Amino acid sequence: MHRFFVIAILIALATPICGANLPHGFFGKFSLDHSENLDEYLSAKGVNWIMRRLISLMNVEIIFTKAGEDSFNYDLLTTVKDLHIKNITFGQEIMVETMNKRLANVWVKDQEMEAITSYKLDGDTLVVTTQAESVVMKRYYKRQ
C-alpha cells in the first residue's frame, strides 16, 4: 500500500479532555459514511489513480475502547488490513506498524498541540481531518 497508509495517528481532540483521558463519547465503533476531498488528498500524497480508486471503495471502521485508567485502544479496520494500537496514553510516544508494514513513531497529543490528523465528535459522527499540502480531507464516520 502506498503512502496513504502511512498513518500518523496524532490525535487532537476538539472536545474537552478531562485530565489525560479520552472523553467517554469517543468510545465505541464508527463506520465510514462519506469523505470530502479524498481523491485530491491522495493525489497530493502521490498515490496513483488505481490505488486512489481502490482506497475510495474500501470499507473502514474505527473503534476506540478503554484500556486502562488513563489509556485507550485504537483499532482501524479495513477490507485490506487492520491496524491495532493498544494502551495509548496522551503525551506518550509509541512505535506503530503502519498499514504498509513500515514502523512509525507516533506522538499522541492533546487538543492544545498541533496535529496532523484530528478526531472530532459531532453528535454521533466522528469527523477525521487531515491535510496534505493545501488539501484538507475529511472523513465522516457514523456511530454503530
PDB file of C-alpha atoms in Angstrom:
ATOM      1  CA  MET A   1       0.000   0.000   0.000  1.00  0.00           C
ATOM      2  CA  HIS A   2       1.253   3.466  -0.726  1.00  0.00           C
ATOM      3  CA  ARG A   3       1.936   6.493   1.410  1.00  0.00           C
ATOM      4  CA  PHE A   4      -1.765   6.912   2.140  1.00  0.00           C
ATOM      5  CA  PHE A   5      -1.438   4.056   4.570  1.00  0.00           C
ATOM      6  CA  VAL A   6       1.406   5.635   6.490  1.00  0.00           C
ATOM      7  CA  ILE A   7      -0.869   6.611   9.290  1.00  0.00           C
ATOM      8  CA  ALA A   8       0.360   9.149  11.760  1.00  0.00           C
ATOM      9  CA  ILE A   9      -2.220   8.867  14.466  1.00  0.00           C
ATOM     10  CA  LEU A  10      -1.674  12.171  16.145  1.00  0.00           C
ATOM     11  CA  ILE A  11      -4.854  12.863  17.984  1.00  0.00           C
ATOM     12  CA  ALA A  12      -6.039  16.405  18.501  1.00  0.00           C
ATOM     13  CA  LEU A  13      -9.430  16.325  20.112  1.00  0.00           C
ATOM     14  CA  ALA A  14     -11.764  19.235  19.667  1.00  0.00           C
ATOM     15  CA  THR A  15     -13.810  18.286  22.718  1.00  0.00           C
ATOM     16  CA  PRO A  16     -12.708  18.998  26.276  1.00  0.00           C
ATOM     17  CA  ILE A  17     -10.353  16.480  27.818  1.00  0.00           C
ATOM     18  CA  CYS A  18     -10.706  15.627  31.475  1.00  0.00           C
ATOM     19  CA  GLY A  19      -7.137  15.253  32.651  1.00  0.00           C
ATOM     20  CA  ALA A  20      -5.257  12.968  30.298  1.00  0.00           C
ATOM     21  CA  ASN A  21      -8.185  10.722  29.385  1.00  0.00           C
ATOM     22  CA  LEU A  22     -10.019  10.278  26.108  1.00  0.00           C
ATOM     23  CA  PRO A  23     -13.563  11.664  26.517  1.00  0.00           C
ATOM     24  CA  HIS A  24     -16.133   8.895  27.015  1.00  0.00           C
ATOM     25  CA  GLY A  25     -18.064   9.967  23.912  1.00  0.00           C
ATOM     26  CA  PHE A  26     -15.279   8.639  21.702  1.00  0.00           C
ATOM     27  CA  PHE A  27     -15.548   5.067  22.954  1.00  0.00           C
ATOM     28  CA  GLY A  28     -17.362   2.825  20.519  1.00  0.00           C
ATOM     29  CA  LYS A  29     -17.407   1.738  16.903  1.00  0.00           C
ATOM     30  CA  PHE A  30     -17.671   4.112  13.921  1.00  0.00           C
ATOM     31  CA  SER A  31     -18.174   3.114  10.268  1.00  0.00           C
ATOM     32  CA  LEU A  32     -17.131   5.259   7.312  1.00  0.00           C
ATOM     33  CA  ASP A  33     -20.098   7.116   5.849  1.00  0.00           C
ATOM     34  CA  HIS A  34     -18.519   9.521   3.343  1.00  0.00           C
ATOM     35  CA  SER A  35     -15.415  11.573   2.564  1.00  0.00           C
ATOM     36  CA  GLU A  36     -14.601  15.077   1.351  1.00  0.00           C
ATOM     37  CA  ASN A  37     -11.554  15.683  -0.880  1.00  0.00           C
ATOM     38  CA  LEU A  38     -10.288  12.089  -0.560  1.00  0.00           C
ATOM     39  CA  ASP A  39      -9.113  11.859  -4.180  1.00  0.00           C
ATOM     40  CA  GLU A  40      -7.461  15.290  -4.050  1.00  0.00           C
ATOM     41  CA  TYR A  41      -5.716  14.430  -0.775  1.00  0.00           C
ATOM     42  CA  LEU A  42      -4.417  11.091  -2.066  1.00  0.00           C
ATOM     43  CA  SER A  43      -3.248  12.753  -5.269  1.00  0.00           C
ATOM     44  CA  ALA A  44      -1.344  15.364  -3.223  1.00  0.00           C
ATOM     45  CA  LYS A  45       0.292  12.469  -1.324  1.00  0.00           C
ATOM     46  CA  GLY A  46       1.442  10.954  -4.651  1.00  0.00           C
ATOM     47  CA  VAL A  47      -0.926   7.958  -4.718  1.00  0.00           C
ATOM     48  CA  ASN A  48      -1.590   6.726  -8.263  1.00  0.00           C
ATOM     49  CA  TRP A  49      -5.057   6.734  -9.815  1.00  0.00           C
ATOM     50  CA  ILE A  50      -5.703   2.975  -9.492  1.00  0.00           C
ATOM     51  CA  MET A  51      -4.821   2.948  -5.783  1.00  0.00           C
ATOM     52  CA  ARG A  52      -6.964   6.053  -5.224  1.00  0.00           C
ATOM     53  CA  ARG A  53      -9.944   4.214  -6.731  1.00  0.00           C
ATOM     54  CA  LEU A  54      -9.332   1.139  -4.581  1.00  0.00           C
ATOM     55  CA  ILE A  55      -8.944   3.222  -1.424  1.00  0.00           C
ATOM     56  CA  SER A  56     -12.165   5.113  -2.149  1.00  0.00           C
ATOM     57  CA  LEU A  57     -14.056   1.788  -2.303  1.00  0.00           C
ATOM     58  CA  MET A  58     -12.710   0.360   0.984  1.00  0.00           C
ATOM     59  CA  ASN A  59     -14.943  -0.189   3.978  1.00  0.00           C
ATOM     60  CA  VAL A  60     -13.340   1.407   7.047  1.00  0.00           C
ATOM     61  CA  GLU A  61     -14.254   1.202  10.732  1.00  0.00           C
ATOM     62  CA  ILE A  62     -12.644   2.913  13.716  1.00  0.00           C
ATOM     63  CA  ILE A  63     -13.045   1.528  17.222  1.00  0.00           C
ATOM     64  CA  PHE A  64     -11.986   3.270  20.443  1.00  0.00           C
ATOM     65  CA  THR A  65     -12.032   1.141  23.611  1.00  0.00           C
ATOM     66  CA  LYS A  66     -10.932   1.871  27.158  1.00  0.00           C
ATOM     67  CA  ALA A  67      -7.713   0.034  28.030  1.00  0.00           C
ATOM     68  CA  GLY A  68      -6.820   1.274  31.491  1.00  0.00           C
ATOM     69  CA  GLU A  69      -7.484   4.149  33.843  1.00  0.00           C
ATOM     70  CA  ASP A  70      -5.549   6.615  31.634  1.00  0.00           C
ATOM     71  CA  SER A  71      -5.248   4.713  28.353  1.00  0.00           C
ATOM     72  CA  PHE A  72      -7.300   3.575  25.381  1.00  0.00           C
ATOM     73  CA  ASN A  73      -7.068   1.289  22.341  1.00  0.00           C
ATOM     74  CA  TYR A  74      -7.451   2.387  18.709  1.00  0.00           C
ATOM     75  CA  ASP A  75      -8.464  -0.103  16.022  1.00  0.00           C
ATOM     76  CA  LEU A  76      -8.662   0.801  12.326  1.00  0.00           C
ATOM     77  CA  LEU A  77     -10.414  -1.982  10.431  1.00  0.00           C
ATOM     78  CA  THR A  78     -10.348  -2.079   6.615  1.00  0.00           C
ATOM     79  CA  THR A  79     -11.132  -4.608   3.908  1.00  0.00           C
ATOM     80  CA  VAL A  80      -7.373  -4.841   3.204  1.00  0.00           C
ATOM     81  CA  LYS A  81      -5.684  -4.873   6.618  1.00  0.00           C
ATOM     82  CA  ASP A  82      -6.439  -3.998  10.223  1.00  0.00           C
ATOM     83  CA  LEU A  83      -4.342  -1.732  12.426  1.00  0.00           C
ATOM     84  CA  HIS A  84      -4.464  -2.209  16.214  1.00  0.00           C
ATOM     85  CA  ILE A  85      -2.779   0.178  18.634  1.00  0.00           C
ATOM     86  CA  LYS A  86      -3.097  -0.754  22.293  1.00  0.00           C
ATOM     87  CA  ASN A  87      -2.689   1.187  25.558  1.00  0.00           C
ATOM     88  CA  ILE A  88      -2.406   4.699  24.102  1.00  0.00           C
ATOM     89  CA  THR A  89      -1.763   7.465  26.625  1.00  0.00           C
ATOM     90  CA  PHE A  90      -1.749  11.187  25.844  1.00  0.00           C
ATOM     91  CA  GLY A  91       1.723  12.681  25.856  1.00  0.00           C
ATOM     92  CA  GLN A  92       3.358   9.326  25.099  1.00  0.00           C
ATOM     93  CA  GLU A  93       5.443   8.423  22.056  1.00  0.00           C
ATOM     94  CA  ILE A  94       4.704   4.946  20.680  1.00  0.00           C
ATOM     95  CA  MET A  95       6.043   2.809  17.827  1.00  0.00           C
ATOM     96  CA  VAL A  96       3.337   1.766  15.360  1.00  0.00           C
ATOM     97  CA  GLU A  97       3.470  -0.609  12.406  1.00  0.00           C
ATOM     98  CA  THR A  98       1.600   1.192   9.637  1.00  0.00           C
ATOM     99  CA  MET A  99      -0.723  -0.312   7.045  1.00  0.00           C
ATOM    100  CA  ASN A 100       2.197  -0.800   4.631  1.00  0.00           C
ATOM    101  CA  LYS A 101       4.307  -2.554   7.325  1.00  0.00           C
ATOM    102  CA  ARG A 102       6.602   0.412   7.971  1.00  0.00           C
ATOM    103  CA  LEU A 103       7.360   1.450  11.520  1.00  0.00           C
ATOM    104  CA  ALA A 104       6.499   4.972  12.590  1.00  0.00           C
ATOM    105  CA  ASN A 105       6.963   6.904  15.802  1.00  0.00           C
ATOM    106  CA  VAL A 106       3.650   8.427  16.797  1.00  0.00           C
ATOM    107  CA  TRP A 107       3.285  11.172  19.371  1.00  0.00           C
ATOM    108  CA  VAL A 108      -0.210  11.159  20.855  1.00  0.00           C
ATOM    109  CA  LYS A 109      -1.113  14.753  21.624  1.00  0.00           C
ATOM    110  CA  ASP A 110      -3.955  16.508  23.333  1.00  0.00           C
ATOM    111  CA  GLN A 111      -6.140  19.302  21.994  1.00  0.00           C
ATOM    112  CA  GLU A 112      -3.669  22.085  22.714  1.00  0.00           C
ATOM    113  CA  MET A 113      -0.936  20.697  20.495  1.00  0.00           C
ATOM    114  CA  GLU A 114      -0.692  20.785  16.732  1.00  0.00           C
ATOM    115  CA  ALA A 115      -1.626  17.557  14.992  1.00  0.00           C
ATOM    116  CA  ILE A 116      -1.503  16.013  11.534  1.00  0.00           C
ATOM    117  CA  THR A 117      -4.749  14.104  11.954  1.00  0.00           C
ATOM    118  CA  SER A 118      -7.551  15.322  14.194  1.00  0.00           C
ATOM    119  CA  TYR A 119     -10.580  13.463  15.533  1.00  0.00           C
ATOM    120  CA  LYS A 120     -13.705  15.396  16.483  1.00  0.00           C
ATOM    121  CA  LEU A 121     -17.129  14.233  17.608  1.00  0.00           C
ATOM    122  CA  ASP A 122     -20.175  15.950  16.113  1.00  0.00           C
ATOM    123  CA  GLY A 123     -23.128  14.189  17.729  1.00  0.00           C
ATOM    124  CA  ASP A 124     -22.886  10.553  16.625  1.00  0.00           C
ATOM    125  CA  THR A 125     -20.473  11.408  13.805  1.00  0.00           C
ATOM    126  CA  LEU A 126     -16.706  11.098  14.143  1.00  0.00           C
ATOM    127  CA  VAL A 127     -15.005  13.593  11.823  1.00  0.00           C
ATOM    128  CA  VAL A 128     -11.393  12.763  10.944  1.00  0.00           C
ATOM    129  CA  THR A 129      -9.494  15.638   9.325  1.00  0.00           C
ATOM    130  CA  THR A 130      -6.031  15.581   7.802  1.00  0.00           C
ATOM    131  CA  GLN A 131      -4.071  17.731   5.377  1.00  0.00           C
ATOM    132  CA  ALA A 132      -1.516  17.231   2.589  1.00  0.00           C
ATOM    133  CA  GLU A 133      -0.026  20.375   1.099  1.00  0.00           C
ATOM    134  CA  SER A 134      -3.038  22.712   0.852  1.00  0.00           C
ATOM    135  CA  VAL A 135      -5.632  19.923   0.515  1.00  0.00           C
ATOM    136  CA  VAL A 136      -7.809  19.276   3.576  1.00  0.00           C
ATOM    137  CA  MET A 137      -9.538  15.895   3.631  1.00  0.00           C
ATOM    138  CA  LYS A 138     -12.386  14.989   5.947  1.00  0.00           C
ATOM    139  CA  ARG A 139     -13.819  11.528   6.526  1.00  0.00           C
ATOM    140  CA  TYR A 140     -17.127  11.110   8.332  1.00  0.00           C
ATOM    141  CA  TYR A 141     -17.830   8.005  10.406  1.00  0.00           C
ATOM    142  CA  LYS A 142     -21.260   7.151  11.872  1.00  0.00           C
ATOM    143  CA  ARG A 143     -21.521   5.552  15.312  1.00  0.00           C
ATOM    144  CA  GLN A 144     -22.671   1.923  15.141  1.00  0.00           C
TER     145      GLN A 144
END
